[in-house]
Short mmCIF file of C-alpha atoms in Angstrom, two decimals:
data_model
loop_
_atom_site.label_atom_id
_atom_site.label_comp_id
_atom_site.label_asym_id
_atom_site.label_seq_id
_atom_site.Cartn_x
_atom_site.Cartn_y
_atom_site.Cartn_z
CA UNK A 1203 22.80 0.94 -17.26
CA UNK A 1204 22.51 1.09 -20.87
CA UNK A 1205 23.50 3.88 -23.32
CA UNK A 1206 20.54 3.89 -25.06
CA UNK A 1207 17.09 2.25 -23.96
CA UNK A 1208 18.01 1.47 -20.13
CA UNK A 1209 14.66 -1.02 -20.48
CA UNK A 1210 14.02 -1.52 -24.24
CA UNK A 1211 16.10 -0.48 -27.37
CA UNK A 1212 14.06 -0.26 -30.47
CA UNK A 1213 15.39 0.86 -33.89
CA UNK A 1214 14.17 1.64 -37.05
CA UNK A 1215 11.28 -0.21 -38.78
CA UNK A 1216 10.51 -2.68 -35.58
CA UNK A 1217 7.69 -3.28 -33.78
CA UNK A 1218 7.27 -3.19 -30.04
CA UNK A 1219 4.00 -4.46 -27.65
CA UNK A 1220 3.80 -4.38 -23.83
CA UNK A 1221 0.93 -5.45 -21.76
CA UNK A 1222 0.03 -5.42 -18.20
CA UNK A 1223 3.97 -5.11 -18.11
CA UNK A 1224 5.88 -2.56 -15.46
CA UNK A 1225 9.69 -1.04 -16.45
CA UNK A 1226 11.08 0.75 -13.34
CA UNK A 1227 14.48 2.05 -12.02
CA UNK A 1228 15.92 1.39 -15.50
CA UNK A 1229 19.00 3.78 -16.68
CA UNK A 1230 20.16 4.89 -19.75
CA UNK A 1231 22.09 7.97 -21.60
CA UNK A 1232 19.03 8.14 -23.72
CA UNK A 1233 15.67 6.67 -22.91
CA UNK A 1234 16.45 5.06 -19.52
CA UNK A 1235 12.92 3.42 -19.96
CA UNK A 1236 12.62 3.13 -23.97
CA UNK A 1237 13.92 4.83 -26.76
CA UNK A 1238 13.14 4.08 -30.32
CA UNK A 1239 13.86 5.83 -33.38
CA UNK A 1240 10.86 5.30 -36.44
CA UNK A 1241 8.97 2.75 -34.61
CA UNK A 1242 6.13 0.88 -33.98
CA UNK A 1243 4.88 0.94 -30.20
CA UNK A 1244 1.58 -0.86 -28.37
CA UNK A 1245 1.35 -0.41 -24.34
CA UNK A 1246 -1.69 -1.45 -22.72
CA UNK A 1247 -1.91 -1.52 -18.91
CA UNK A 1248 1.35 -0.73 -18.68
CA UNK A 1249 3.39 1.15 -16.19
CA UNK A 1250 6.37 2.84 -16.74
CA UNK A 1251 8.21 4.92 -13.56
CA UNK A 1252 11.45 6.38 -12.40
CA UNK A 1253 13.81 5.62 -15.46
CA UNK A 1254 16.68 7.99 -15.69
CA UNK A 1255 17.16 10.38 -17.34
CA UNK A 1256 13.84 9.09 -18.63
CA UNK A 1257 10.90 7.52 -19.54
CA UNK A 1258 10.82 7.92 -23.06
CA UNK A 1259 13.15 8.90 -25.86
CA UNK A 1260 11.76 9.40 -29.82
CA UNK A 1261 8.33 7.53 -28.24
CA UNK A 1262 5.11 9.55 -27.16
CA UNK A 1263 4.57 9.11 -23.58
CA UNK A 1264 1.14 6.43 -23.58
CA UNK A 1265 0.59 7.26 -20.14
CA UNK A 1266 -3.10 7.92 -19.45
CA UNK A 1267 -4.11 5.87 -22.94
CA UNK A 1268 -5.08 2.97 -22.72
CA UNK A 1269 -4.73 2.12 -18.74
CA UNK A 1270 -1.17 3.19 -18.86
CA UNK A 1271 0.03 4.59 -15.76
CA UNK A 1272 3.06 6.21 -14.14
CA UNK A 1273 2.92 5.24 -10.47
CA UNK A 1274 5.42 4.05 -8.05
CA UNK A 1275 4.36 0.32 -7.85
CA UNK A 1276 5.89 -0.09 -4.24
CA UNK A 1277 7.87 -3.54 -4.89
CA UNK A 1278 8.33 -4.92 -0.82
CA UNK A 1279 11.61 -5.10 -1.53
CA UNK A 1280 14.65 -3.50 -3.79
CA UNK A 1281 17.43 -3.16 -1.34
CA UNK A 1282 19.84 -5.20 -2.45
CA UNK A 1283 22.31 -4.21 -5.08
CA UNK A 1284 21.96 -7.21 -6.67
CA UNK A 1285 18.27 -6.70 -8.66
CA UNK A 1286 17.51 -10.82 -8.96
CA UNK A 1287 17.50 -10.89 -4.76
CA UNK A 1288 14.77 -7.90 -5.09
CA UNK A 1289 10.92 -8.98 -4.28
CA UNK A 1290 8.95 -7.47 -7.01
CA UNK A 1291 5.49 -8.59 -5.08
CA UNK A 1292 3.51 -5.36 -4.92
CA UNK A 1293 2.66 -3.61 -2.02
CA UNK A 1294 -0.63 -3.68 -0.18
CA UNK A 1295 -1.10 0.25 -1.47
CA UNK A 1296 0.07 -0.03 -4.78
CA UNK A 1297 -1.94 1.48 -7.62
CA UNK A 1298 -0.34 -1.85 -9.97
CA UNK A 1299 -3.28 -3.86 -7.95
CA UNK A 1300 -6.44 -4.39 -10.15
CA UNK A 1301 -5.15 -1.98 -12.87
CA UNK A 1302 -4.36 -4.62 -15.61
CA UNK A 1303 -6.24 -5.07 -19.52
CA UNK A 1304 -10.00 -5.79 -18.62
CA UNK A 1305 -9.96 -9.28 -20.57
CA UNK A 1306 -6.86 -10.68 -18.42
CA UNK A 1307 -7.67 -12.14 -14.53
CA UNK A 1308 -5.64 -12.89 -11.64
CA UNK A 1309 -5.88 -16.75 -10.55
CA UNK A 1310 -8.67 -15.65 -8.18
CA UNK A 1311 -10.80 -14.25 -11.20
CA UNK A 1312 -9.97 -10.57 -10.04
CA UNK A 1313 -8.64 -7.73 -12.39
CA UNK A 1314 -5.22 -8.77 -13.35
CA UNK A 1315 -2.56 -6.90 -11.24
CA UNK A 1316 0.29 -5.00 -13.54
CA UNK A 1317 3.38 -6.67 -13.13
CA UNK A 1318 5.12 -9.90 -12.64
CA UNK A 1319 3.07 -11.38 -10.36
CA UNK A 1320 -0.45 -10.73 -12.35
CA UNK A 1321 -2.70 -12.28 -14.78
CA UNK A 1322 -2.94 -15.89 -15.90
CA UNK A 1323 -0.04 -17.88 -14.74
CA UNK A 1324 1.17 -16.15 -11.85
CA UNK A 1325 0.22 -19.14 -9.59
CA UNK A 1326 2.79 -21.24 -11.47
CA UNK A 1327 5.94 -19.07 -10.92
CA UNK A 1328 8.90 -20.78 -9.25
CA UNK A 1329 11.78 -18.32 -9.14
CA UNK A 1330 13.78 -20.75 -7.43
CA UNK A 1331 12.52 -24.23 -9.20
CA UNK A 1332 11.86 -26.14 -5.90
CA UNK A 1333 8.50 -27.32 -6.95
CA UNK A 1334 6.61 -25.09 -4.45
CA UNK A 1335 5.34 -21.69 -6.61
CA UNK A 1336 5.55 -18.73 -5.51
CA UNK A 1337 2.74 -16.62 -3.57
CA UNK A 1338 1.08 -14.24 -5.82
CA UNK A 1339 -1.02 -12.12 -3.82
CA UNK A 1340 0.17 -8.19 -3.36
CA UNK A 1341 1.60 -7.97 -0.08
CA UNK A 1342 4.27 -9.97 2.33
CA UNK A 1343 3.41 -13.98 2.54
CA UNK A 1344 0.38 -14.64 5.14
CA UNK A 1345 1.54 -18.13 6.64
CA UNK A 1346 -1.74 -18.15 8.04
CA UNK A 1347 -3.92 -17.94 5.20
CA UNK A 1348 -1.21 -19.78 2.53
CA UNK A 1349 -0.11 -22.84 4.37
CA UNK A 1350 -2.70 -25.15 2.48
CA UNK A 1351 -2.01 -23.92 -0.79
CA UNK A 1352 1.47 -25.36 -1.02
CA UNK A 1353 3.19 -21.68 -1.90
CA UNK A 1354 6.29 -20.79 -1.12
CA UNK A 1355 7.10 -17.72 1.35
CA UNK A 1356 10.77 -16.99 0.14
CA UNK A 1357 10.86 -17.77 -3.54
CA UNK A 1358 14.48 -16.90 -4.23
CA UNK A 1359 15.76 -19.71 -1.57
CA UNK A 1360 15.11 -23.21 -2.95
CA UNK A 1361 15.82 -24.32 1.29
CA UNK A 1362 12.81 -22.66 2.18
CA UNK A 1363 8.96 -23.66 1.08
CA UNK A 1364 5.86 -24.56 1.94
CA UNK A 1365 7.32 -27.89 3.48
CA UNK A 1366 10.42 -26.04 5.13
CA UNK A 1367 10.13 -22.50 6.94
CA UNK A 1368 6.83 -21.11 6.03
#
């Protein structure tokens, strides 16, 4: 919770760019997504839902420019109170999947999902820095499918990987 910009705070004279980037469940007195007073603002492929009071605050809404979207990106998991022991993988349905910038690919070559877990470098990720990256791939792990690539089903335990429990 933020008093103002619950995601981003920009003030006078500064520049702000987002791409294939998602800002969600964010809080604020003003802007709960973004506020910014006389700026400069880029989004491309961007998607920007459920910020309270607000999305935006002294910023036109982009969404519908440029592939920006307002959709609910249905994360697999945001239970927890704590927010770093969420699982910000997107759901099999979500409209995040194949959505980001044209000239940005998954690791398969497919359109780049929006979010944290699209475009180049998602196959590196290691939230939990046990050497095994995470799974990429919208949806819960497969261990069927995943086993040979070495990824690791339950990225926020450093006990469990490719090696150990999936």
């Amino acid at each position: 919770y933020a008093y103002y910009g619950g995601a981003v705070y920009a003030y006078y004279g500064s520049t702000f760019t987002a791409v294939n980037s998602t800002f969600t469940h964010n809080s604020g007195v003003y802007g709960g997504g973004f506020y910014g007073w006389y700026v400069t603002t880029s989004f491309s492929h961007c998607n920007v839902w459920n910020n309270a009071p607000n999305d935006f605050y002294y910023i036109d809404d982009p969404t519908g420019q440029d592939g920006n979207i307002s959709e609910n990106p249905m994360y697999l998991d945001m239970s927890s109170p704590d927010s770093l022991e969420w699982d910000l993988h997107l759901g099999i349905g979500s409209a995040l999947i194949d959505s980001g910038h044209a000239a940005i690919s998954d690791p398969d070559g497919s359109d780049s999902d929006i979010g944290s877990f699209g475009g180049a470098g998602a196959e590196f990720f290691d939230l939990d820095r046990d050497g095994y990256p995470s799974w990429w791939q919208p949806g819960s792990y497969n261990g069927i499918l995943y086993p040979a690539d070495g990824w690791d089903c339950d990225d926020l335990d450093p006990a469990v990987n490719a090696d150990n429990g999936c």
